[in-house]
CSV table of C-alpha atoms in Angstrom, one decimal:
chain,number,residue,atom,x,y,z
A,555,UNK,CA,-73.7,-68.1,-27.5
A,556,UNK,CA,-70.3,-67.3,-26.0
A,557,UNK,CA,-68.3,-70.3,-25.0
A,558,UNK,CA,-64.8,-70.7,-23.6
A,559,UNK,CA,-63.6,-71.6,-27.1
A,560,UNK,CA,-65.2,-68.8,-28.9
A,561,UNK,CA,-62.5,-66.4,-27.8
A,562,UNK,CA,-59.6,-68.5,-28.9
A,563,UNK,CA,-59.1,-66.6,-32.2
A,564,UNK,CA,-57.1,-68.5,-34.8
A,565,UNK,CA,-56.6,-71.3,-32.2
A,566,UNK,CA,-60.3,-72.1,-32.0
A,567,UNK,CA,-60.1,-74.9,-34.6
A,568,UNK,CA,-56.9,-76.5,-33.3
A,569,UNK,CA,-58.4,-76.2,-29.8
A,570,UNK,CA,-61.5,-78.2,-30.9
A,571,UNK,CA,-59.3,-80.9,-32.4
A,572,UNK,CA,-57.3,-81.1,-29.2
A,573,UNK,CA,-60.4,-81.4,-27.0
A,574,UNK,CA,-61.7,-84.2,-29.3
A,575,UNK,CA,-58.3,-85.9,-29.1
A,576,UNK,CA,-58.3,-85.8,-25.3
A,577,UNK,CA,-61.9,-86.9,-25.0
A,578,UNK,CA,-60.8,-90.6,-25.0
A,579,UNK,CA,-58.0,-90.2,-22.5
A,580,UNK,CA,-54.9,-88.2,-21.5
A,581,UNK,CA,-52.3,-87.7,-24.2
A,582,UNK,CA,-49.0,-85.8,-24.4
A,583,UNK,CA,-48.1,-83.3,-27.1
A,584,UNK,CA,-46.7,-85.7,-29.7
A,585,UNK,CA,-49.6,-88.1,-29.3
A,586,UNK,CA,-52.1,-85.3,-29.7
A,587,UNK,CA,-50.3,-84.1,-32.8
A,588,UNK,CA,-50.4,-87.5,-34.5
A,589,UNK,CA,-54.0,-88.2,-33.4
A,590,UNK,CA,-55.2,-84.9,-34.8
A,591,UNK,CA,-53.3,-85.6,-38.1
A,592,UNK,CA,-55.0,-89.0,-38.3
A,593,UNK,CA,-58.4,-87.4,-37.6
A,594,UNK,CA,-58.2,-84.4,-39.9
A,595,UNK,CA,-55.5,-85.4,-42.4
A,596,UNK,CA,-53.8,-82.1,-41.8
A,597,UNK,CA,-50.7,-81.7,-39.6
A,598,UNK,CA,-50.8,-79.5,-36.5
A,599,UNK,CA,-47.6,-77.5,-36.2
A,600,UNK,CA,-45.8,-77.4,-32.8
A,601,UNK,CA,-46.3,-73.6,-32.4
A,602,UNK,CA,-50.1,-74.0,-33.1
A,603,UNK,CA,-50.4,-77.0,-30.8
A,604,UNK,CA,-48.8,-75.4,-27.8
A,605,UNK,CA,-50.5,-72.0,-28.5
A,606,UNK,CA,-53.8,-73.8,-28.3
A,607,UNK,CA,-52.7,-76.0,-25.3
A,608,UNK,CA,-51.7,-72.9,-23.4
A,609,UNK,CA,-55.1,-71.2,-24.1
A,610,UNK,CA,-57.1,-74.3,-23.2
A,611,UNK,CA,-55.1,-74.8,-20.0
A,612,UNK,CA,-55.5,-71.2,-18.9
A,613,UNK,CA,-59.3,-71.4,-19.5
A,614,UNK,CA,-59.5,-74.6,-17.5
A,615,UNK,CA,-60.7,-76.7,-20.4
A,616,UNK,CA,-57.7,-79.1,-20.0
A,617,UNK,CA,-55.2,-79.7,-17.3
A,618,UNK,CA,-51.6,-80.9,-17.2
A,619,UNK,CA,-50.8,-84.1,-15.4
A,620,UNK,CA,-47.5,-84.9,-13.7
A,621,UNK,CA,-44.8,-85.1,-16.3
A,622,UNK,CA,-43.6,-88.5,-17.6
A,623,UNK,CA,-39.9,-87.9,-18.1
A,624,UNK,CA,-39.9,-84.8,-20.3
A,625,UNK,CA,-43.3,-85.5,-21.8
A,626,UNK,CA,-46.3,-84.0,-20.0
A,627,UNK,CA,-49.7,-85.5,-20.6
A,628,UNK,CA,-52.9,-83.5,-20.7
A,629,UNK,CA,-56.4,-84.4,-19.9
A,630,UNK,CA,-59.8,-82.8,-20.6
A,631,UNK,CA,-61.5,-81.3,-17.5
A,632,UNK,CA,-65.3,-81.4,-16.7
A,633,UNK,CA,-65.6,-77.9,-18.1
A,634,UNK,CA,-63.7,-79.0,-21.2
A,635,UNK,CA,-66.0,-82.0,-21.8
A,636,UNK,CA,-69.1,-79.8,-21.4
A,637,UNK,CA,-67.7,-77.2,-23.8
A,638,UNK,CA,-66.7,-79.8,-26.3
A,639,UNK,CA,-70.1,-81.4,-26.1
A,640,UNK,CA,-71.8,-78.0,-26.8
A,641,UNK,CA,-69.5,-77.2,-29.7
A,642,UNK,CA,-70.0,-80.6,-31.3
A,643,UNK,CA,-73.8,-80.3,-30.9
A,644,UNK,CA,-73.7,-76.9,-32.6
A,645,UNK,CA,-71.6,-78.3,-35.4
A,646,UNK,CA,-73.9,-81.3,-35.8
A,647,UNK,CA,-76.8,-78.9,-36.3
A,648,UNK,CA,-74.8,-76.9,-38.8
A,649,UNK,CA,-73.8,-80.0,-40.8
A,650,UNK,CA,-77.3,-81.3,-40.8
A,651,UNK,CA,-78.6,-78.0,-42.1
A,652,UNK,CA,-75.9,-77.9,-44.8
A,653,UNK,CA,-76.6,-81.4,-46.0
A,654,UNK,CA,-80.3,-80.9,-46.0
A,655,UNK,CA,-79.9,-77.7,-48.2
A,656,UNK,CA,-77.5,-79.5,-50.5
A,657,UNK,CA,-79.9,-82.4,-50.8
A,658,UNK,CA,-82.8,-79.9,-51.6
A,659,UNK,CA,-80.6,-78.1,-54.2
A,660,UNK,CA,-79.6,-81.4,-55.9
A,661,UNK,CA,-83.3,-82.4,-56.5
B,540,UNK,CA,-32.7,-77.3,-27.8
B,541,UNK,CA,-34.3,-75.9,-30.9
B,542,UNK,CA,-33.0,-72.3,-31.3
B,543,UNK,CA,-36.4,-71.1,-32.4
B,544,UNK,CA,-37.8,-71.8,-28.9
B,545,UNK,CA,-35.6,-68.9,-27.7
B,546,UNK,CA,-37.9,-66.6,-29.5
B,547,UNK,CA,-40.6,-67.4,-27.0
B,548,UNK,CA,-41.1,-65.3,-23.8
B,549,UNK,CA,-39.3,-66.6,-20.8
B,550,UNK,CA,-42.4,-67.6,-18.7
B,551,UNK,CA,-43.6,-69.6,-21.8
B,552,UNK,CA,-40.2,-71.3,-22.1
B,553,UNK,CA,-40.1,-72.2,-18.5
B,554,UNK,CA,-43.5,-73.9,-18.8
B,555,UNK,CA,-43.5,-75.5,-22.2
B,556,UNK,CA,-39.9,-75.6,-23.6
B,557,UNK,CA,-38.9,-79.0,-22.3
B,558,UNK,CA,-42.1,-80.5,-23.8
B,559,UNK,CA,-41.8,-78.9,-27.2
B,560,UNK,CA,-38.1,-79.8,-27.3
B,561,UNK,CA,-39.0,-83.4,-26.6
B,562,UNK,CA,-41.7,-83.3,-29.2
B,563,UNK,CA,-39.2,-81.9,-31.8
B,564,UNK,CA,-36.8,-84.7,-30.8
B,565,UNK,CA,-39.5,-87.3,-31.7
B,566,UNK,CA,-40.6,-85.4,-34.9
B,567,UNK,CA,-37.9,-83.1,-36.3
B,568,UNK,CA,-39.2,-79.8,-37.4
B,569,UNK,CA,-40.0,-79.3,-41.1
B,570,UNK,CA,-39.7,-75.9,-42.7
B,571,UNK,CA,-43.5,-75.5,-42.2
B,572,UNK,CA,-43.0,-76.4,-38.5
B,573,UNK,CA,-40.3,-73.7,-38.2
B,574,UNK,CA,-42.6,-71.1,-39.6
B,575,UNK,CA,-45.3,-72.3,-37.2
B,576,UNK,CA,-43.0,-71.9,-34.3
B,577,UNK,CA,-42.1,-68.4,-35.3
B,578,UNK,CA,-45.8,-67.6,-35.6
B,579,UNK,CA,-46.5,-69.2,-32.2
B,580,UNK,CA,-43.7,-67.1,-30.6
B,581,UNK,CA,-45.2,-63.9,-32.0
B,582,UNK,CA,-48.5,-64.9,-30.6
B,583,UNK,CA,-47.0,-65.8,-27.2
B,584,UNK,CA,-45.5,-62.3,-27.0
B,585,UNK,CA,-48.7,-60.5,-28.2
B,586,UNK,CA,-51.1,-62.7,-26.2
B,587,UNK,CA,-49.3,-64.0,-23.1
B,588,UNK,CA,-51.1,-67.1,-21.7
B,589,UNK,CA,-48.5,-68.1,-19.2
B,590,UNK,CA,-47.9,-66.2,-15.9
B,591,UNK,CA,-44.4,-65.0,-15.1
B,592,UNK,CA,-43.0,-66.8,-12.0
B,593,UNK,CA,-43.4,-64.6,-8.9
B,594,UNK,CA,-39.6,-64.1,-8.9
B,595,UNK,CA,-39.5,-62.5,-12.3
B,596,UNK,CA,-43.0,-60.9,-12.4
B,597,UNK,CA,-41.8,-57.9,-10.5
B,598,UNK,CA,-39.0,-59.0,-8.2
B,599,UNK,CA,-41.6,-60.3,-5.8
B,600,UNK,CA,-43.6,-57.1,-5.9
B,601,UNK,CA,-47.2,-57.5,-5.0
B,602,UNK,CA,-50.2,-56.6,-7.2
B,603,UNK,CA,-50.6,-53.3,-5.4
B,604,UNK,CA,-47.1,-52.2,-6.3
B,605,UNK,CA,-47.6,-53.2,-9.9
B,606,UNK,CA,-50.8,-51.1,-9.9
B,607,UNK,CA,-48.8,-48.1,-8.8
B,608,UNK,CA,-46.3,-48.8,-11.6
B,609,UNK,CA,-49.1,-48.9,-14.2
B,610,UNK,CA,-50.9,-45.9,-12.7
B,611,UNK,CA,-47.8,-43.7,-12.5
B,612,UNK,CA,-46.9,-44.8,-16.1
B,613,UNK,CA,-50.3,-43.7,-17.3
B,614,UNK,CA,-50.4,-40.5,-15.3
B,615,UNK,CA,-46.8,-39.5,-16.3
B,616,UNK,CA,-47.6,-40.3,-19.9
B,617,UNK,CA,-50.7,-38.2,-20.0
B,618,UNK,CA,-48.8,-35.3,-18.3
B,619,UNK,CA,-46.1,-35.5,-21.1
B,620,UNK,CA,-48.8,-35.6,-23.8
B,621,UNK,CA,-50.5,-32.6,-22.2
B,622,UNK,CA,-47.1,-30.8,-22.0
B,623,UNK,CA,-46.6,-31.3,-25.8
B,624,UNK,CA,-50.0,-30.0,-26.6
B,625,UNK,CA,-49.6,-27.0,-24.2
B,626,UNK,CA,-46.2,-26.1,-25.6
B,627,UNK,CA,-47.4,-26.3,-29.2
B,628,UNK,CA,-50.3,-23.9,-28.3
B,629,UNK,CA,-48.1,-21.5,-26.3
B,630,UNK,CA,-46.6,-18.5,-28.1
B,631,UNK,CA,-42.9,-18.1,-27.9
B,632,UNK,CA,-41.9,-16.1,-24.8
B,633,UNK,CA,-40.4,-12.9,-26.4
B,634,UNK,CA,-38.4,-12.2,-23.3
B,635,UNK,CA,-36.7,-15.5,-22.6
B,636,UNK,CA,-37.0,-17.0,-26.1
B,637,UNK,CA,-38.1,-20.5,-25.1
B,638,UNK,CA,-41.1,-22.3,-23.7
B,639,UNK,CA,-39.7,-24.3,-20.8
B,640,UNK,CA,-41.6,-22.0,-18.5
B,641,UNK,CA,-45.1,-21.7,-17.2
B,642,UNK,CA,-47.6,-24.5,-17.1
B,643,UNK,CA,-46.2,-26.3,-20.2
B,644,UNK,CA,-42.7,-26.5,-18.7
B,645,UNK,CA,-44.1,-27.7,-15.3
B,646,UNK,CA,-46.1,-30.4,-17.0
B,647,UNK,CA,-43.0,-31.6,-18.9
B,648,UNK,CA,-40.8,-31.7,-15.7
B,649,UNK,CA,-43.5,-33.4,-13.6
B,650,UNK,CA,-44.2,-35.9,-16.4
B,651,UNK,CA,-40.5,-36.8,-16.7
B,652,UNK,CA,-40.3,-37.3,-12.9
B,653,UNK,CA,-43.5,-39.3,-12.6
B,654,UNK,CA,-42.5,-41.6,-15.4
B,655,UNK,CA,-39.1,-41.9,-13.9
B,656,UNK,CA,-40.7,-43.0,-10.6
B,657,UNK,CA,-42.7,-45.6,-12.6
B,658,UNK,CA,-39.5,-46.9,-14.2
B,659,UNK,CA,-37.8,-47.3,-10.8
B,660,UNK,CA,-40.8,-49.0,-9.2
B,661,UNK,CA,-41.1,-51.3,-12.2
B,662,UNK,CA,-37.4,-52.1,-12.3
B,663,UNK,CA,-36.6,-55.8,-12.0
B,664,UNK,CA,-33.1,-56.5,-10.7
B,665,UNK,CA,-29.9,-54.6,-10.8
B,666,UNK,CA,-29.6,-54.4,-14.6
B,667,UNK,CA,-32.9,-52.4,-14.9
B,668,UNK,CA,-32.6,-50.5,-11.6
B,669,UNK,CA,-29.5,-48.6,-12.9
B,670,UNK,CA,-31.1,-47.1,-16.1
B,671,UNK,CA,-34.4,-46.6,-14.3
B,672,UNK,CA,-32.8,-44.6,-11.6
B,673,UNK,CA,-30.8,-42.7,-14.2
B,674,UNK,CA,-34.2,-41.8,-15.8
B,675,UNK,CA,-35.6,-40.5,-12.5
B,676,UNK,CA,-32.4,-38.5,-11.8
B,677,UNK,CA,-32.5,-37.1,-15.3
B,678,UNK,CA,-36.1,-36.0,-14.7
B,679,UNK,CA,-35.1,-34.4,-11.4
B,680,UNK,CA,-32.2,-32.6,-13.1
B,681,UNK,CA,-34.6,-30.8,-15.4
B,682,UNK,CA,-35.7,-28.9,-12.3
B,683,UNK,CA,-32.4,-27.2,-12.3
B,684,UNK,CA,-33.2,-25.2,-15.5
B,685,UNK,CA,-31.0,-24.4,-18.5
B,686,UNK,CA,-28.4,-25.7,-19.2
B,687,UNK,CA,-28.4,-28.5,-16.7
B,688,UNK,CA,-31.9,-29.5,-17.8
B,689,UNK,CA,-30.6,-30.6,-21.2
B,690,UNK,CA,-28.2,-33.0,-19.5
B,691,UNK,CA,-31.0,-34.5,-17.4
B,692,UNK,CA,-33.3,-34.7,-20.5
B,693,UNK,CA,-30.6,-36.5,-22.6
B,694,UNK,CA,-29.8,-38.8,-19.7
B,695,UNK,CA,-33.4,-39.7,-19.4
B,696,UNK,CA,-33.7,-40.5,-23.1
B,697,UNK,CA,-30.5,-42.6,-23.3
B,698,UNK,CA,-31.4,-44.5,-20.1
B,699,UNK,CA,-34.9,-45.1,-21.5
B,700,UNK,CA,-33.4,-46.7,-24.7
B,701,UNK,CA,-31.1,-48.9,-22.5
B,702,UNK,CA,-34.0,-49.9,-20.2
B,703,UNK,CA,-36.0,-50.8,-23.4
B,704,UNK,CA,-33.2,-53.0,-24.7
B,705,UNK,CA,-32.9,-54.8,-21.4
B,706,UNK,CA,-36.7,-55.2,-21.0
B,707,UNK,CA,-37.1,-56.4,-24.6
B,708,UNK,CA,-36.1,-59.9,-23.5
B,709,UNK,CA,-38.4,-60.2,-20.6
B,710,UNK,CA,-41.4,-58.0,-21.6
B,711,UNK,CA,-41.3,-57.4,-25.3
B,712,UNK,CA,-44.1,-54.8,-25.9
B,713,UNK,CA,-43.0,-52.6,-22.9
B,714,UNK,CA,-39.3,-52.9,-24.1
B,715,UNK,CA,-40.2,-51.7,-27.6
B,716,UNK,CA,-42.3,-48.8,-26.2
B,717,UNK,CA,-39.3,-47.7,-24.0
B,718,UNK,CA,-36.9,-47.8,-26.9
B,719,UNK,CA,-39.4,-45.8,-29.1
B,720,UNK,CA,-39.7,-43.2,-26.3
B,721,UNK,CA,-36.0,-42.9,-25.8
B,722,UNK,CA,-35.3,-42.6,-29.6
B,723,UNK,CA,-38.0,-40.1,-30.1
B,724,UNK,CA,-37.2,-37.7,-27.2
B,725,UNK,CA,-34.0,-36.2,-28.6
B,726,UNK,CA,-36.0,-34.9,-31.7
B,727,UNK,CA,-38.3,-33.1,-29.3
B,728,UNK,CA,-38.0,-29.3,-29.4
B,729,UNK,CA,-40.1,-26.8,-27.4
B,730,UNK,CA,-39.9,-24.0,-29.9
B,731,UNK,CA,-41.7,-25.4,-32.9
B,732,UNK,CA,-44.2,-28.1,-33.9
B,733,UNK,CA,-41.7,-30.8,-32.7
B,734,UNK,CA,-43.1,-30.0,-29.3
B,735,UNK,CA,-46.0,-32.3,-30.4
B,736,UNK,CA,-43.6,-35.3,-30.3
B,737,UNK,CA,-44.3,-35.3,-26.6
B,738,UNK,CA,-47.9,-36.5,-27.5
B,739,UNK,CA,-46.8,-39.9,-29.0
B,740,UNK,CA,-44.2,-40.2,-26.3
B,741,UNK,CA,-46.8,-39.6,-23.6
B,742,UNK,CA,-49.2,-42.0,-25.2
B,743,UNK,CA,-46.5,-44.6,-25.4
B,744,UNK,CA,-45.9,-44.3,-21.7
B,745,UNK,CA,-49.6,-44.5,-21.1
B,746,UNK,CA,-49.8,-47.6,-23.3
B,747,UNK,CA,-46.9,-49.2,-21.4
B,748,UNK,CA,-48.9,-48.6,-18.2
B,749,UNK,CA,-52.0,-50.2,-19.8
B,750,UNK,CA,-49.9,-53.3,-20.8
B,751,UNK,CA,-48.6,-53.6,-17.2
B,752,UNK,CA,-52.1,-53.1,-15.8
B,753,UNK,CA,-53.6,-55.7,-18.1
B,754,UNK,CA,-51.1,-58.3,-17.0
B,755,UNK,CA,-52.3,-58.0,-13.4
B,756,UNK,CA,-55.5,-60.1,-13.6
B,757,UNK,CA,-53.9,-62.4,-16.2
B,758,UNK,CA,-51.0,-63.1,-13.9
B,759,UNK,CA,-53.3,-63.8,-10.9
B,760,UNK,CA,-55.7,-66.0,-12.9
B,761,UNK,CA,-53.1,-68.1,-14.7
B,762,UNK,CA,-51.0,-68.5,-11.6
B,763,UNK,CA,-54.0,-70.3,-10.0
B,764,UNK,CA,-54.7,-72.5,-13.1
B,765,UNK,CA,-51.0,-73.3,-13.7
B,766,UNK,CA,-50.7,-75.0,-10.3
C-alpha cells in the first residue's frame, strides 16, 4: 500500500518518530528532538529532523503553528494522524508475526 | 548563525534557518550533528521541499513563462545534440574545409540561439540578465559566419560559465549544468569526433530544462501548503 510516508526515502523512519512525537500535542524542533531521543534512545540530528519536517509539512501530514519567538511549534494534521495510525497498525502486525515466529522457533 | 546553515538553498534558509539556529543555540552541534547538517543540505539541494518565494522564483514570472524557459531549454539542447551527431556523421566539405555549413551548421546556430533565449527568459535580476544576454548575442553572432562566429561562440561559452557561477547559489543543479556546458564548449570542434561533445552539452541543456520544469508543480504545491 502506498502511503504519504512511503515516499520519504531515508526520512521515512525519522518522519514516523516525529509523527509519534506530535501525536500527543504540538512541539517545536528541540522538543521533538529530545522526545524522539527519549523514545528511541538514538539522537535525531538537526539536518535529519528538519529534512523530515519539511517533507511532512509539504505532504500535509503536519502543519506549522505561529512562531513562539524564534521557535515554531508543529502539530499533526488529520491526514497525519490517519497516516500514523495506518503505519502503526502495519508495524503492529509485523511485530506480532515476528514474535510469533520467534516463539515457534524457540520451542 | 551556524555557518553550516549557509550550505542550504536560500528558500530553505528563509523558511527554517531561524528555527534551526535557535535549536542549535539550545543544543550546540556535535561533530555528528555537523555531518548531519551537511547531509541535510545536500538533500535540500537535490530534493527541494520548500518553494522559492515568488520574488526569487523567477522575478515574478508566472508558471507559463517558466514553462517557456523549460521548453526552450529542452528544445535548444536537443538541437545542439542533433547538431553534434549530424556533424560527426557529415564528411568534411572538401571545398571549404569545415562543417559549419548545411543542416549541421544550421542546427548548431539555431540551438545556440534558442538556448540563449531560454537563458534570457530564465534570468533573475540584473546579475544574471547580463551573462544571459551575452549568451543570446553570442548565439546571434554565429549567424555572421567565420571568423565572427568564433567570437560569438566563445562569448556564449564564457557567459555560460559566469551564469552558472551566479546561479550556483540560487539553483545549484542548474548552475552546475551551465558551468559544465560553458567549460565543455571550447573543446568542441566541428572537424573531428570532438563534434560529439555537443551531445552531452545538448543533453545538459535539456536536463536543465527538465529541472526547471519539474519545479513548476512543486513550487505551486508547496506554496499552497507553506501558507
